[in-house]
Short mmCIF file of C-alpha atoms in Angstrom, two decimals:
data_model
loop_
_atom_site.label_atom_id
_atom_site.label_comp_id
_atom_site.label_asym_id
_atom_site.label_seq_id
_atom_site.Cartn_x
_atom_site.Cartn_y
_atom_site.Cartn_z
CA UNK U 1 108.92 208.26 58.35
CA UNK U 2 108.04 204.91 59.92
CA UNK U 3 110.61 202.18 59.36
CA UNK U 4 109.22 198.95 57.96
CA UNK U 5 109.04 196.10 60.48
CA UNK U 6 111.79 193.53 60.18
CA UNK U 7 110.41 190.15 59.26
CA UNK U 8 112.39 187.33 60.90
CA UNK U 9 112.40 183.89 59.36
CA UNK U 10 110.21 181.38 61.15
CA UNK U 11 113.19 179.05 61.58
CA UNK U 12 115.10 181.78 63.49
CA UNK U 13 112.15 182.46 65.79
CA UNK U 14 111.85 178.75 66.64
CA UNK U 15 115.59 178.53 67.33
CA UNK U 16 115.55 181.66 69.52
CA UNK U 17 112.69 180.38 71.67
CA UNK U 18 114.55 177.14 72.36
CA UNK U 19 117.76 178.74 73.63
CA UNK U 20 118.61 178.30 77.35
CA UNK U 21 118.99 181.99 78.19
CA UNK U 22 117.82 181.70 81.78
CA UNK U 23 120.67 179.37 82.82
CA UNK U 24 123.07 181.71 81.01
CA UNK U 25 121.78 184.70 82.98
CA UNK U 26 121.95 182.67 86.20
CA UNK U 27 125.62 181.95 85.57
CA UNK U 28 126.32 185.64 85.01
CA UNK U 29 124.33 186.70 88.10
CA UNK U 30 124.35 183.69 90.47
CA UNK U 31 121.73 183.61 93.20
CA UNK U 32 123.31 183.40 96.68
CA UNK U 33 122.82 180.10 98.48
CA UNK U 34 120.10 180.78 101.09
CA UNK U 35 121.42 177.99 103.33
CA UNK U 36 125.14 178.50 104.01
CA UNK U 37 127.10 175.44 105.16
CA UNK U 38 126.64 174.61 108.82
CA UNK U 39 130.20 173.55 109.56
CA UNK U 40 132.73 174.37 112.26
CA UNK U 41 136.13 173.37 113.54
CA UNK U 42 137.16 173.98 117.14
CA UNK U 43 140.42 173.30 118.96
CA UNK U 44 140.69 173.24 122.73
CA UNK U 45 144.07 172.90 124.40
CA UNK U 46 144.63 172.68 128.16
CA UNK U 47 147.38 171.31 130.39
CA UNK U 48 145.39 168.05 130.51
CA UNK U 49 144.08 167.57 126.97
CA UNK U 50 144.39 168.70 123.35
CA UNK U 51 141.15 168.31 121.40
CA UNK U 52 140.19 169.12 117.80
CA UNK U 53 136.60 168.68 116.56
CA UNK U 54 135.26 169.21 113.05
CA UNK U 55 131.51 169.00 112.49
CA UNK U 56 129.17 169.30 109.51
CA UNK U 57 125.55 169.39 110.63
CA UNK U 58 124.29 168.64 107.10
CA UNK U 59 126.56 165.70 106.46
CA UNK U 60 125.94 162.06 105.60
CA UNK U 61 126.95 160.42 108.87
CA UNK U 62 130.66 160.02 108.18
CA UNK U 63 133.10 159.93 111.08
CA UNK U 64 136.79 159.70 111.90
CA UNK U 65 138.15 159.42 115.43
CA UNK U 66 141.54 159.27 117.09
CA UNK U 67 141.01 159.56 120.84
CA UNK U 68 142.56 156.51 122.47
CA UNK U 69 139.10 155.59 123.80
CA UNK U 70 137.63 152.81 121.64
CA UNK U 71 134.29 152.52 123.42
CA UNK U 72 133.65 156.27 123.31
CA UNK U 73 134.54 156.26 119.61
CA UNK U 74 131.99 153.48 119.08
CA UNK U 75 129.35 155.63 120.80
CA UNK U 76 130.27 158.79 118.87
CA UNK U 77 130.05 156.82 115.64
CA UNK U 78 126.41 156.12 116.54
CA UNK U 79 125.78 159.84 117.03
CA UNK U 80 127.29 160.69 113.63
CA UNK U 81 125.53 157.87 111.77
CA UNK U 82 122.07 158.31 113.25
CA UNK U 83 122.30 162.09 113.43
CA UNK U 84 123.56 162.38 109.82
CA UNK U 85 126.36 164.57 111.13
CA UNK U 86 129.87 164.38 109.68
CA UNK U 87 132.18 164.26 112.68
CA UNK U 88 135.96 164.20 113.13
CA UNK U 89 137.54 164.17 116.58
CA UNK U 90 141.23 164.01 117.50
CA UNK U 91 142.17 163.95 121.16
CA UNK U 92 145.30 163.57 123.26
CA UNK U 93 144.82 163.46 127.00
CA UNK U 94 146.23 162.29 130.30
CA UNK U 95 144.92 158.76 129.87
CA UNK U 96 147.74 157.51 132.11
CA UNK U 97 145.68 158.96 134.97
CA UNK U 98 142.22 158.01 133.71
CA UNK U 99 139.82 158.94 130.92
CA UNK U 100 137.83 161.56 132.84
CA UNK U 101 139.52 164.72 131.52
CA UNK U 102 139.62 163.47 127.94
CA UNK U 103 135.96 162.40 127.81
CA UNK U 104 134.73 165.59 129.45
CA UNK U 105 136.84 167.83 127.19
CA UNK U 106 135.65 165.98 124.07
CA UNK U 107 132.08 166.74 125.18
CA UNK U 108 132.98 170.39 125.79
CA UNK U 109 134.67 170.84 122.42
CA UNK U 110 131.90 169.05 120.53
CA UNK U 111 129.37 171.35 122.21
CA UNK U 112 131.38 174.41 121.17
CA UNK U 113 131.62 173.16 117.58
CA UNK U 114 127.88 172.46 117.37
CA UNK U 115 127.00 175.91 118.72
CA UNK U 116 129.34 177.60 116.24
CA UNK U 117 128.08 175.56 113.26
CA UNK U 118 124.43 176.14 114.16
CA UNK U 119 124.59 179.93 114.14
CA UNK U 120 121.54 181.94 115.23
CA UNK U 121 119.10 178.97 114.85
CA UNK U 122 116.67 180.67 112.49
CA UNK U 123 114.51 178.26 110.52
CA UNK U 124 115.28 175.09 112.49
CA UNK U 125 112.83 172.77 114.24
CA UNK U 126 114.55 173.41 117.61
CA UNK U 127 112.99 170.39 119.37
CA UNK U 128 113.82 166.74 118.81
CA UNK U 129 113.03 163.42 120.45
CA UNK U 130 113.69 159.74 119.86
CA UNK U 131 113.06 156.32 121.37
CA UNK U 132 115.66 153.70 120.44
CA UNK U 133 115.61 150.01 121.41
CA UNK U 134 118.41 147.47 121.33
CA UNK U 135 117.30 143.99 122.33
CA UNK U 136 116.13 144.30 125.94
CA UNK U 137 117.23 147.94 126.34
CA UNK U 138 115.15 151.03 125.52
CA UNK U 139 116.15 154.69 125.86
CA UNK U 140 114.43 158.01 125.27
CA UNK U 141 116.21 161.29 124.52
CA UNK U 142 114.57 164.71 124.17
CA UNK U 143 116.48 167.84 123.13
CA UNK U 144 115.64 171.55 123.02
CA UNK U 145 118.12 173.89 121.33
CA UNK U 146 117.02 176.47 123.86
CA UNK U 147 120.18 178.47 124.48
CA UNK U 148 120.01 177.35 128.11
CA UNK U 149 122.24 174.49 129.31
CA UNK U 150 120.41 171.82 131.24
CA UNK U 151 120.89 168.07 131.61
CA UNK U 152 118.60 165.47 133.15
CA UNK U 153 120.47 162.15 133.00
CA UNK U 154 118.62 159.10 134.28
CA UNK U 155 120.58 155.95 133.45
CA UNK U 156 121.07 153.27 136.08
CA UNK U 157 123.85 151.22 134.51
CA UNK U 158 123.88 147.58 135.54
CA UNK U 159 127.66 147.48 135.92
CA UNK U 160 130.41 150.09 136.50
CA UNK U 161 132.61 149.25 133.51
CA UNK U 162 131.99 148.47 129.85
CA UNK U 163 135.27 146.87 128.94
CA UNK U 164 137.71 149.39 130.40
CA UNK U 165 135.32 152.35 130.07
CA UNK U 166 133.90 153.84 133.28
CA UNK U 167 130.15 154.27 132.71
CA UNK U 168 130.13 157.40 134.93
CA UNK U 169 131.91 159.16 132.08
CA UNK U 170 128.81 159.00 129.89
CA UNK U 171 127.19 161.61 132.10
CA UNK U 172 130.42 163.65 132.18
CA UNK U 173 130.48 163.68 128.38
CA UNK U 174 126.88 164.88 128.08
CA UNK U 175 127.32 167.47 130.86
CA UNK U 176 130.31 169.01 129.10
CA UNK U 177 128.46 168.95 125.79
CA UNK U 178 125.28 170.54 127.17
CA UNK U 179 127.13 173.31 128.99
CA UNK U 180 128.88 174.50 125.84
CA UNK U 181 126.25 173.73 123.21
CA UNK U 182 123.75 175.64 125.39
CA UNK U 183 120.86 173.22 125.01
CA UNK U 184 118.46 171.29 127.21
CA UNK U 185 118.82 167.51 127.15
CA UNK U 186 116.73 164.83 128.85
CA UNK U 187 118.14 161.31 128.76
CA UNK U 188 116.22 158.36 130.19
CA UNK U 189 117.10 154.70 129.94
CA UNK U 190 113.66 153.17 130.39
CA UNK U 191 114.85 149.57 130.69
CA UNK U 192 117.85 147.38 130.10
CA UNK U 193 120.03 144.75 131.75
CA UNK U 194 123.10 144.90 129.50
CA UNK U 195 125.21 148.01 130.18
CA UNK U 196 126.57 148.12 126.63
CA UNK U 197 123.02 148.06 125.27
CA UNK U 198 121.97 150.77 127.72
CA UNK U 199 124.76 153.08 126.59
CA UNK U 200 124.29 152.38 122.90
CA UNK U 201 120.57 153.11 122.96
CA UNK U 202 121.30 156.40 124.74
CA UNK U 203 123.85 157.56 122.16
CA UNK U 204 121.76 156.39 119.20
CA UNK U 205 118.66 158.14 120.54
CA UNK U 206 120.75 161.26 121.16
CA UNK U 207 121.85 161.25 117.52
CA UNK U 208 118.28 160.80 116.26
CA UNK U 209 116.85 163.51 118.53
CA UNK U 210 119.63 165.94 117.62
CA UNK U 211 119.02 165.30 113.92
CA UNK U 212 115.35 166.20 114.32
CA UNK U 213 116.09 169.39 116.27
CA UNK U 214 118.75 170.58 113.81
CA UNK U 215 116.68 170.00 110.66
CA UNK U 216 115.50 173.09 108.75
CA UNK U 217 111.73 173.55 109.02
CA UNK U 218 110.39 174.74 105.65
CA UNK U 219 107.43 176.41 107.38
CA UNK U 220 109.81 178.39 109.64
CA UNK U 221 112.25 179.56 106.96
CA UNK U 222 114.13 182.58 108.28
CA UNK U 223 112.03 182.64 111.45
CA UNK U 224 113.43 182.37 114.97
CA UNK U 225 111.70 179.42 116.70
CA UNK U 226 111.01 181.40 119.85
CA UNK U 227 108.52 184.11 120.85
CA UNK U 228 111.45 185.90 122.53
CA UNK U 229 113.03 186.49 119.11
CA UNK U 230 116.35 185.03 120.22
CA UNK U 231 117.75 181.69 121.39
#
């Protein structure tokens, strides 16, 4: 015998249709985040230096430094701010000798942290470039997250020191970084007469180019940006 259909009041039907059941189901069965945090912390301790670097590639440009090297901290602040990377660096080194070991090892450890935070590089733009001016100075930086370390550094500084900072250490920083981040980096100071301006445009352009290369590409979601299938 067929049971008579249950007639629900119109007011109940209207109430039922307005209830937020989808959010309730989502809370019970949450969807995994398709973009896990790109963060890393690396410590590197040698007989010459002790370095700790924390990096968040999807940050807001915040930074905190304790290295004993004020000019380098000023430059790294530019990288964080213009690259929208959250960056913390603590360093103790043999500064009583000179800054060489400390600057180089900061570059090495930052490169290791970036490589670890980046993961397998699926879905990123891979390439980045930037021109940055500062008054009379102009620099260009181009980066390829290629998996192959390579540095072309063309900066003819107009004086050997910026304050107490040896300008040769800029190249040492980038060489250490490139070797351990496993990327290709071309740095060209196109013009400039003030050494501080030359250095600052280089580091700012580096931050901007790195930001572009690290950004997720919505058209390459989940795809390796290489015909080899690996970077």
